Short mmCIF file of C-alpha atoms in Angstrom, two decimals:
data_model
loop_
_atom_site.label_atom_id
_atom_site.label_comp_id
_atom_site.label_asym_id
_atom_site.label_seq_id
_atom_site.Cartn_x
_atom_site.Cartn_y
_atom_site.Cartn_z
CA MET A 20 1.19 4.41 31.48
CA SER A 21 0.58 0.89 30.41
CA THR A 22 1.88 -0.59 27.17
CA GLY A 23 -1.60 -0.59 25.70
CA ALA A 24 -2.16 3.11 26.39
CA VAL A 25 1.17 3.96 24.76
CA LEU A 26 0.40 1.93 21.65
CA TYR A 27 -3.12 3.30 21.33
CA ALA A 28 -1.77 6.83 21.78
CA GLY A 29 0.78 6.17 19.05
CA ALA A 30 -1.89 4.87 16.67
CA ILE A 31 -4.24 7.80 17.37
CA GLY A 32 -1.34 10.22 17.05
CA LEU A 33 -0.35 8.88 13.64
CA PHE A 34 -3.99 8.97 12.53
CA LEU A 35 -4.53 12.58 13.64
CA ILE A 36 -1.23 13.86 12.23
CA GLY A 37 -2.07 12.19 8.93
CA CYS A 38 -5.56 13.73 8.96
CA TYR A 39 -4.02 17.15 9.58
CA ALA A 40 -1.69 16.70 6.62
CA MET A 41 -4.61 15.64 4.43
CA VAL A 42 -6.95 18.48 5.45
CA ALA A 43 -4.73 21.46 6.13
CA GLU A 44 -1.92 21.13 3.62
CA ARG A 45 -2.34 22.49 0.12
CA HIS A 46 0.34 20.50 -1.63
CA LEU A 47 -0.85 17.30 -3.29
CA ILE A 48 2.23 15.28 -2.34
CA ARG A 49 1.84 16.36 1.29
CA ASN A 50 -1.77 15.18 1.20
CA ILE A 51 -0.52 11.79 0.01
CA LEU A 52 2.06 11.69 2.82
CA GLY A 53 -0.85 12.26 5.22
CA LEU A 54 -2.73 9.35 3.66
CA VAL A 55 0.25 7.07 4.24
CA LEU A 56 0.45 8.23 7.87
CA VAL A 57 -3.24 7.46 8.44
CA GLU A 58 -2.73 3.99 6.97
CA SER A 59 0.22 3.37 9.27
CA GLY A 60 -1.81 4.42 12.29
CA VAL A 61 -4.64 2.04 11.46
CA ASN A 62 -2.19 -0.81 10.84
CA LEU A 63 -0.53 -0.22 14.21
CA LEU A 64 -3.92 -0.18 15.95
CA LEU A 65 -4.98 -3.48 14.38
CA VAL A 66 -1.78 -5.27 15.32
CA ALA A 67 -1.92 -3.81 18.83
CA VAL A 68 -5.48 -5.10 19.31
CA GLY A 69 -4.31 -8.62 18.48
CA PHE A 70 -1.44 -8.50 20.97
CA ARG A 71 -1.47 -10.56 24.13
CA GLU A 72 0.93 -10.38 27.01
CA ASN A 73 3.48 -13.20 27.26
CA ALA A 74 2.35 -14.79 24.02
CA ALA A 75 4.57 -16.10 21.26
CA ALA A 76 4.73 -14.98 17.66
CA PRO A 77 2.35 -16.98 15.44
CA ILE A 78 5.08 -19.24 14.09
CA LEU A 79 5.52 -22.78 15.30
CA LYS A 80 9.01 -23.83 16.25
CA ALA A 81 10.09 -27.33 15.28
CA GLY A 82 8.43 -29.94 17.44
CA GLN A 83 6.43 -27.43 19.45
CA SER A 84 2.67 -27.50 19.71
CA ALA A 85 0.47 -24.45 19.41
CA GLY A 86 0.46 -22.80 22.80
CA MET A 87 -0.36 -19.25 23.74
CA MET A 88 0.07 -17.09 20.65
CA VAL A 89 -0.82 -13.58 19.66
CA ASP A 90 -3.84 -13.32 17.40
CA PRO A 91 -2.64 -14.10 13.85
CA LEU A 92 -5.80 -12.87 12.12
CA PRO A 93 -5.18 -9.09 12.41
CA GLN A 94 -1.60 -9.71 11.33
CA ALA A 95 -2.75 -11.36 8.12
CA LEU A 96 -5.16 -8.49 7.46
CA VAL A 97 -2.49 -5.86 8.12
CA LEU A 98 -0.07 -7.66 5.81
CA THR A 99 -2.70 -7.35 3.09
CA ALA A 100 -3.32 -3.70 3.97
CA ILE A 101 0.36 -2.77 3.72
CA VAL A 102 0.73 -4.18 0.22
CA ILE A 103 -2.52 -2.61 -0.96
CA GLY A 104 -1.40 0.65 0.61
CA PHE A 105 1.63 0.59 -1.64
CA GLY A 106 -0.59 0.05 -4.68
CA VAL A 107 -2.75 3.00 -3.66
CA LEU A 108 0.33 5.15 -3.10
CA ALA A 109 1.74 4.31 -6.52
CA LEU A 110 -1.55 5.04 -8.26
CA ALA A 111 -1.91 8.35 -6.40
CA LEU A 112 1.63 9.35 -7.37
CA ALA A 113 0.94 8.44 -10.99
CA LEU A 114 -2.08 10.77 -10.89
CA VAL A 115 0.08 13.47 -9.28
CA VAL A 116 2.62 13.18 -12.09
CA ARG A 117 -0.20 13.48 -14.60
CA VAL A 118 -1.66 16.55 -12.86
CA HIS A 119 1.79 18.12 -12.91
CA GLN A 120 2.10 17.44 -16.61
CA ALA A 121 -1.29 18.95 -17.32
CA TYR A 122 -1.18 22.03 -15.07
CA GLY A 123 2.46 22.55 -14.14
CA THR A 124 1.67 22.90 -10.44
CA LEU A 125 0.73 20.67 -7.50
CA ASP A 126 -0.96 23.30 -5.32
CA THR A 127 -4.56 22.16 -4.88
CA ARG A 128 -6.05 25.67 -5.02
CA GLU A 129 -3.95 26.59 -8.01
CA VAL A 130 -5.04 23.41 -9.81
CA ALA A 131 -8.68 24.16 -8.95
CA ARG A 132 -8.31 27.72 -10.25
CA LEU A 133 -6.72 26.53 -13.48
CA MET A 134 -9.48 23.99 -13.94
CA ARG A 135 -12.10 26.71 -13.47
CA VAL A 136 -10.35 28.98 -15.96
CA GLU A 137 -10.14 26.13 -18.42
CA ARG A 138 -13.80 25.28 -18.03
CA GLU A 139 -14.86 28.86 -18.59
CA ALA A 140 -12.59 29.17 -21.60
CA SER A 141 -13.91 26.06 -23.30
CA GLY A 142 -17.53 26.74 -22.54
CA PRO A 143 -19.99 24.68 -20.48
CA GLY A 144 -19.91 20.95 -20.78
CA ALA A 145 -16.20 20.65 -21.50
CA ALA A 146 -14.25 20.04 -18.33
CA GLY A 147 -11.11 18.31 -17.18
CA PRO A 148 -7.53 18.59 -18.33
CA ARG A 149 -6.83 18.42 -22.01
CA ALA A 150 -4.31 15.71 -22.73
CA GLY A 151 -0.88 17.14 -23.36
CA ALA A 152 -2.07 20.69 -22.92
CA LYS A 153 1.42 22.03 -22.33
CA SER A 154 3.59 19.84 -24.44
CA MET B 29 9.39 -3.90 27.35
CA THR B 30 7.01 -1.06 28.15
CA LEU B 31 9.93 1.37 28.28
CA LEU B 32 11.21 0.22 24.90
CA ILE B 33 7.77 0.47 23.32
CA THR B 34 7.26 3.94 24.80
CA LEU B 35 10.62 5.07 23.48
CA ILE B 36 10.02 3.79 19.95
CA THR B 37 6.46 5.12 19.86
CA GLY B 38 7.85 8.50 20.86
CA VAL B 39 10.43 8.40 18.08
CA MET B 40 7.71 7.40 15.64
CA LEU B 41 5.42 10.27 16.65
CA LEU B 42 8.32 12.75 16.48
CA ALA B 43 9.10 11.57 12.96
CA ALA B 44 5.40 11.85 12.05
CA ILE B 45 5.34 15.43 13.30
CA ALA B 46 8.49 16.06 11.29
CA VAL B 47 6.65 14.88 8.16
CA VAL B 48 4.18 17.73 8.59
CA VAL B 49 6.53 20.37 10.00
CA LEU B 50 9.54 20.01 7.69
CA ARG B 51 9.23 22.37 4.73
CA GLY B 52 11.49 20.46 2.36
CA LEU B 53 9.51 17.73 0.63
CA LEU B 54 12.49 15.39 0.35
CA ALA B 55 13.08 15.77 4.10
CA ALA B 56 9.39 15.01 4.72
CA VAL B 57 9.69 11.84 2.64
CA ALA B 58 12.77 10.80 4.64
CA ALA B 59 10.82 11.41 7.84
CA LEU B 60 8.02 9.22 6.51
CA ALA B 61 10.52 6.42 5.91
CA ALA B 62 11.69 6.89 9.51
CA VAL B 63 8.08 6.52 10.68
CA SER B 64 7.83 3.25 8.77
CA LEU B 65 11.09 2.00 10.23
CA ALA B 66 10.01 2.75 13.80
CA LEU B 67 6.68 1.14 13.04
CA SER B 68 8.33 -2.05 11.84
CA VAL B 69 10.39 -2.21 15.05
CA LEU B 70 7.13 -1.83 16.97
CA PHE B 71 5.66 -4.71 14.97
CA VAL B 72 8.61 -6.89 15.96
CA LEU B 73 8.02 -6.01 19.62
CA LEU B 74 4.33 -6.85 19.18
CA ARG B 75 5.35 -10.33 17.90
CA ALA B 76 4.27 -9.73 14.35
CA PRO B 77 7.45 -10.56 12.38
CA ASP B 78 5.59 -11.06 9.09
CA VAL B 79 4.04 -7.62 9.28
CA ALA B 80 7.34 -6.10 10.37
CA LEU B 81 9.09 -7.56 7.33
CA ALA B 82 6.40 -6.24 5.01
CA GLU B 83 6.47 -2.80 6.60
CA ALA B 84 10.25 -2.60 6.41
CA ALA B 85 10.42 -3.77 2.79
CA VAL B 86 7.39 -1.94 1.42
CA GLY B 87 6.88 0.99 3.78
CA ALA B 88 10.43 2.03 4.59
CA GLY B 89 12.00 0.83 1.36
CA LEU B 90 9.90 0.97 -1.77
CA SER B 91 7.47 3.72 -0.71
CA GLY B 92 10.27 6.12 0.17
CA VAL B 93 12.10 5.47 -3.08
CA LEU B 94 8.89 5.83 -5.08
CA LEU B 95 8.05 9.16 -3.41
CA ALA B 96 11.58 10.45 -3.92
CA LEU B 97 11.51 9.46 -7.58
CA THR B 98 8.18 11.20 -8.04
CA LEU B 99 9.67 14.35 -6.48
CA ARG B 100 12.48 14.19 -9.01
CA ARG B 101 10.03 13.67 -11.83
CA VAL B 102 7.94 16.71 -10.97
CA GLY B 103 11.06 18.81 -10.48
CA LEU B 104 10.79 19.26 -6.70
CA TRP B 105 14.03 17.49 -5.88
CA PRO B 106 16.21 20.25 -4.41
CA GLY B 107 19.39 20.49 -6.42
CA GLY B 108 18.30 17.66 -8.64
CA PRO B 109 18.06 17.85 -12.38
CA ALA B 110 15.06 19.95 -13.34
CA ARG B 111 14.59 18.05 -16.51
CA GLU B 112 10.87 17.88 -17.06
CA ASP B 113 10.29 18.35 -20.76
CA GLU B 114 6.68 19.47 -20.31
CA GLN B 115 7.66 22.79 -18.80
CA MET C 3 -8.31 35.88 8.10
CA LYS C 4 -9.48 33.11 5.87
CA GLY C 5 -6.33 31.11 6.59
CA TYR C 6 -6.85 31.41 10.35
CA GLY C 7 -10.42 30.24 10.10
CA HIS C 8 -9.35 27.25 8.07
CA THR C 9 -6.63 26.25 10.54
CA ALA C 10 -8.96 26.70 13.52
CA ALA C 11 -11.64 24.57 11.90
CA THR C 12 -9.07 21.89 11.11
CA LEU C 13 -7.75 21.80 14.66
CA LEU C 14 -11.29 21.68 16.06
CA PHE C 15 -12.13 18.79 13.77
CA LEU C 16 -8.98 16.90 14.76
CA THR C 17 -9.65 17.47 18.47
CA GLY C 18 -13.13 16.04 18.09
CA LEU C 19 -11.83 13.11 16.10
CA GLY C 20 -9.18 12.42 18.74
CA ILE C 21 -11.72 12.47 21.57
CA LEU C 22 -13.97 10.14 19.59
CA LEU C 23 -11.13 7.68 18.95
CA ILE C 24 -10.01 7.74 22.59
CA ALA C 25 -13.59 7.07 23.68
CA ILE C 26 -13.83 4.13 21.30
CA LEU C 27 -10.51 2.65 22.37
CA GLN C 28 -11.50 2.93 26.04
CA ALA C 29 -13.92 0.11 25.34
CA LEU C 30 -11.20 -2.04 23.82
CA PRO C 31 -9.04 -3.46 26.62
CA PHE C 32 -5.47 -3.98 25.52
CA GLY C 33 -4.25 -7.57 25.48
CA LEU C 34 -7.66 -8.97 26.37
CA ALA C 35 -9.48 -8.63 23.09
CA PRO C 36 -11.76 -11.59 22.45
CA MET C 37 -10.08 -13.74 19.84
CA GLN C 38 -12.06 -16.93 19.41
CA VAL C 39 -11.49 -17.04 15.68
CA GLY C 40 -7.78 -16.42 16.10
CA GLN C 41 -7.42 -19.10 18.76
CA ALA C 42 -9.42 -21.58 16.72
CA ILE C 43 -7.16 -20.95 13.74
CA VAL C 44 -4.02 -21.27 15.88
CA ALA C 45 -5.28 -24.61 17.15
CA ALA C 46 -6.41 -25.95 13.80
CA ALA C 47 -3.88 -24.51 11.34
CA PRO C 48 -0.98 -26.94 11.86
CA GLY C 49 -3.26 -29.91 11.34
CA ASP C 50 -5.18 -28.35 8.47
CA THR C 51 -2.36 -26.99 6.34
CA GLY C 52 0.93 -28.23 7.75
CA ALA C 53 2.40 -24.71 7.61
CA ASP C 54 4.52 -23.55 10.54
CA ASN C 55 3.82 -19.92 9.88
CA ILE C 56 0.21 -19.42 10.88
CA VAL C 57 -0.08 -16.05 9.13
CA THR C 58 0.80 -17.84 5.90
CA ALA C 59 -1.77 -20.52 6.68
CA ILE C 60 -4.42 -17.80 7.06
CA LEU C 61 -3.38 -15.85 3.98
CA LEU C 62 -3.21 -18.81 1.61
CA GLY C 63 -5.25 -21.51 3.31
CA TYR C 64 -8.19 -19.95 5.09
CA ARG C 65 -8.41 -16.70 3.18
CA GLY C 66 -6.93 -17.65 -0.18
CA LEU C 67 -9.73 -15.95 -2.06
CA ASP C 68 -8.97 -12.70 -0.21
CA THR C 69 -5.38 -12.97 -1.33
CA LEU C 70 -6.50 -13.47 -4.91
CA GLY C 71 -8.58 -10.31 -4.55
CA GLU C 72 -5.61 -8.45 -3.10
CA VAL C 73 -3.37 -9.47 -5.97
CA THR C 74 -6.13 -8.34 -8.32
CA ILE C 75 -6.23 -4.93 -6.62
CA LEU C 76 -2.48 -4.60 -7.09
CA PHE C 77 -2.87 -5.54 -10.74
CA VAL C 78 -5.62 -2.96 -11.21
CA ALA C 79 -3.46 -0.29 -9.53
CA ALA C 80 -0.54 -1.13 -11.80
CA ALA C 81 -2.77 -1.14 -14.88
CA ALA C 82 -4.34 2.18 -13.91
CA ALA C 83 -0.94 3.76 -13.30
CA GLY C 84 0.18 2.49 -16.68
CA MET C 85 -2.96 3.89 -18.27
CA VAL C 86 -2.61 7.29 -16.61
CA LEU C 87 1.05 7.62 -17.51
CA GLY C 88 0.98 5.43 -20.59
CA GLY C 89 2.20 7.36 -23.58
CA ALA C 90 2.45 10.60 -21.68
CA SER C 91 6.14 10.65 -21.08
CA ARG C 92 8.57 9.20 -23.48
CA GLY C 93 11.97 10.58 -22.66
CA GLY C 94 10.93 11.34 -19.10
CA ALA C 95 14.26 10.06 -17.85
CA GLN C 96 17.22 11.65 -19.49
CA ALA C 97 18.83 11.77 -16.07
CA GLU C 98 22.54 11.13 -16.10
CA ASN C 99 23.97 7.96 -14.61
CA ALA C 100 24.71 7.90 -10.92
CA GLY C 101 28.26 8.13 -9.64
CA PHE C 102 30.74 5.27 -9.73
CA ILE C 103 30.17 4.16 -6.13
CA LEU C 104 26.38 3.90 -6.41
CA HIS C 105 26.68 2.32 -9.83
CA SER C 106 29.02 -0.49 -8.84
CA ALA C 107 27.28 -1.04 -5.51
CA ALA C 108 23.95 -1.46 -7.28
CA TYR C 109 25.28 -4.23 -9.48
CA LEU C 110 27.16 -5.80 -6.56
CA LEU C 111 23.96 -5.81 -4.50
CA PHE C 112 21.82 -7.38 -7.21
CA PRO C 113 22.66 -11.10 -6.65
CA PHE C 114 22.40 -10.77 -2.87
CA LEU C 115 18.99 -9.12 -3.06
CA LEU C 116 17.91 -11.81 -5.49
CA VAL C 117 18.96 -14.62 -3.15
CA LEU C 118 17.41 -12.91 -0.13
CA GLY C 119 14.13 -12.36 -1.96
CA ALA C 120 14.01 -15.92 -3.24
CA TYR C 121 14.78 -17.26 0.24
CA ILE C 122 12.02 -15.21 1.84
CA VAL C 123 9.50 -16.27 -0.81
CA LEU C 124 10.34 -19.96 -0.66
CA HIS C 125 10.43 -20.16 3.15
CA GLY C 126 7.17 -18.27 3.58
CA HIS C 127 5.47 -21.25 5.18
CA LEU C 128 8.29 -21.85 7.69
CA THR C 129 9.72 -18.48 8.72
CA PRO C 130 8.41 -14.90 8.78
CA GLY C 131 7.99 -13.55 5.31
CA GLY C 132 6.49 -14.90 2.16
CA GLY C 133 5.36 -13.88 -1.28
CA PHE C 134 4.57 -10.27 -0.51
CA GLN C 135 7.70 -9.41 1.45
CA GLY C 136 9.99 -11.45 -0.78
CA GLY C 137 8.26 -10.02 -3.84
CA ALA C 138 8.99 -6.50 -2.61
CA ILE C 139 12.66 -7.41 -2.16
CA LEU C 140 12.78 -8.96 -5.64
CA ALA C 141 11.26 -5.79 -7.04
CA ALA C 142 13.97 -3.79 -5.25
CA ALA C 143 16.63 -6.11 -6.70
CA PHE C 144 15.46 -5.39 -10.25
CA PHE C 145 14.82 -1.72 -9.63
CA VAL C 146 18.11 -0.73 -7.96
CA PRO C 147 20.09 -1.07 -11.23
CA VAL C 148 17.51 1.15 -12.95
CA LEU C 149 18.05 3.65 -10.15
CA ALA C 150 21.82 3.61 -10.63
CA SER C 151 21.70 4.09 -14.39
CA PRO C 152 18.40 5.63 -15.48
CA ALA C 153 19.43 5.46 -19.11
CA SER C 154 19.32 1.66 -19.12
CA PRO C 155 15.88 0.49 -20.18
CA PHE C 156 13.52 -1.32 -17.88
CA ASN C 157 11.98 -4.26 -19.65
CA HIS C 158 8.25 -3.76 -19.15
CA ARG C 159 7.45 -6.57 -21.57
CA THR C 160 9.22 -9.26 -19.57
CA ALA C 161 7.74 -7.92 -16.33
CA MET C 162 4.25 -8.13 -17.79
CA LEU C 163 4.91 -11.64 -19.08
CA VAL C 164 6.11 -12.88 -15.68
CA GLU C 165 3.18 -11.17 -14.00
CA GLY C 166 0.64 -12.75 -16.30
CA PHE C 167 2.09 -16.22 -15.97
CA ALA C 168 2.28 -15.97 -12.17
CA GLY C 169 -1.29 -14.75 -11.91
CA ALA C 170 -2.51 -17.53 -14.17
CA ALA C 171 -0.51 -20.06 -12.15
CA PHE C 172 -2.22 -18.93 -8.93
CA ILE C 173 -5.65 -19.44 -10.44
CA MET C 174 -4.62 -22.75 -12.06
CA ILE C 175 -3.45 -24.09 -8.69
CA GLY C 176 -6.79 -23.04 -7.25
CA LEU C 177 -8.65 -24.82 -10.05
CA VAL C 178 -6.54 -27.96 -9.77
CA SER C 179 -7.44 -28.16 -6.09
CA LEU C 180 -11.08 -28.41 -7.17
CA VAL C 181 -10.35 -31.90 -8.51
CA GLY C 182 -9.73 -33.48 -5.13
CA SER C 183 -12.04 -31.38 -3.00
CA ASP C 184 -15.06 -29.16 -3.26
CA ALA C 185 -13.56 -25.74 -2.58
CA PHE C 186 -11.42 -23.36 -4.61
CA LEU C 187 -7.79 -23.09 -3.44
CA THR C 188 -7.97 -25.96 -0.98
CA PRO C 189 -4.37 -26.96 -0.25
CA PHE C 190 -3.49 -30.23 -1.94
CA PHE C 191 -0.40 -32.49 -2.00
CA GLY C 192 0.41 -34.05 1.33
CA LYS C 193 1.03 -31.87 4.34
CA GLY C 194 4.54 -33.26 4.50
CA GLU C 195 6.83 -33.14 7.47
CA ALA C 196 6.43 -29.97 9.53
CA GLY C 197 9.48 -27.75 9.22
CA ALA C 198 10.73 -29.22 5.95
CA LEU C 199 11.07 -27.04 2.85
CA PHE C 200 8.71 -29.32 0.91
CA SER C 201 5.79 -29.28 3.28
CA ALA C 202 2.43 -27.57 3.70
CA GLY C 203 1.08 -28.94 0.42
CA SER C 204 0.50 -26.38 -2.32
CA LEU C 205 1.01 -23.29 -0.12
CA PRO C 206 4.68 -22.76 -1.15
CA LEU C 207 3.67 -22.97 -4.81
CA LEU C 208 0.97 -20.36 -4.26
CA TYR C 209 3.45 -18.13 -2.44
CA LEU C 210 5.96 -18.56 -5.27
CA ALA C 211 3.33 -17.39 -7.75
CA ILE C 212 2.47 -14.44 -5.51
CA GLY C 213 6.14 -13.57 -5.06
CA LEU C 214 6.78 -13.49 -8.81
CA LYS C 215 3.59 -11.56 -9.48
CA VAL C 216 4.12 -8.98 -6.73
CA GLY C 217 7.78 -8.61 -7.61
CA SER C 218 7.22 -7.96 -11.31
CA GLU C 219 4.21 -5.76 -10.59
CA LEU C 220 5.95 -3.54 -8.05
CA ALA C 221 9.08 -3.22 -10.20
CA GLY C 222 6.95 -2.29 -13.21
CA LEU C 223 4.95 0.18 -11.14
CA MET C 224 8.07 1.89 -9.80
CA ALA C 225 9.66 2.04 -13.24
CA ARG C 226 6.44 3.48 -14.68
CA VAL C 227 6.00 6.20 -12.07
CA SER C 228 9.68 7.14 -12.02
CA GLY C 229 9.62 7.45 -15.79
CA ALA C 230 12.26 4.90 -16.68
CA GLU C 231 12.56 4.43 -20.41
CA ALA C 232 10.46 1.56 -21.74
CA GLY C 233 12.69 -1.08 -23.25
CA ALA C 234 11.84 -3.47 -26.01
#
């Protein structure tokens, strides 16, 4: 197998494993772990696409002119994506903490059931978690 | 070079499978940090030192800590203090 | 029965997705991807910006507006997390202090992390790293003590102040560059001598602003989600 095939297989593998965790798992935190895995897979793919054999890292050494370098553009984009991924992760975890405060569970089906019960109890038109329902 | 990349990609995929297979959530988070670490080594091999630094600092470091702290906060940290006042 | 059907459907979906991705990547030869834009930037960046690190030149020079948008996204994420968790959890962290070893190591580590973060931020235009990576390390430096002793308050006010000033500084630098040229965020000051700390015009200043902003933002975000007590 060539280097490229290995890297592409790694990226696709991360993507698929992350998709599995997002679709099949019922725990909210596991879904978020799957999201992070998908992000990692896409990042790896982008950097791998910009790679060139026998090329230098996109950093000039002192007194050296720009020769053959790997593509710096995907690297800049992936750098952005990693930091934004952390922001998304933190926001998702904040929502998870809030869901746990409101419903006392993180099982998606259980949360959906509780939401349905709540909606039926409070009549049509009133939906969503009441703030501080359990405190 | 190819051998090294194959080896590290394999480790990364094994850790990714561990994220899904491991039943303990804290263990899954640790496996996720391992995925990030292997990924940052791959970035170094792909001549992307900037990205590798970001992945190591943000992905393997802060993300793992943040996930672990969230687990503690929602009382899923095994053996940790179950100290959520809302329950 | 229902569970089996669900798993089977999931696996079928993933198989299809995998085949699709493999088919797409077949058309993308490894190591030969066309990269005219990348090569043009590699050729032009040292003359345009004077930065040795071409990724930095792209992030702050060619795509500075993107970076402003990225920092804005981070800010929105932090604000939303603060809004979601806002007043919901006073007294979320009555956790006891960590053991002696972790406690003393955290405070021993603090100055080293600070120096490392500052070095990575300030040398962003010369060596790998920059505002985002160094900012993450700075956030870790300020968050590790909170980790060791959860009872000690995290100062959200100061973090917000630093964040606001850094964000304003980024935009001010962009506006100042309008004086000499006709585009927002055009690097100004001389290019300087390649490889020197004071080179690459205003890029190090921009990265310093980003480093402070990202560092305070990430530290505040972590403290918020982990439920550290809000200090005065």
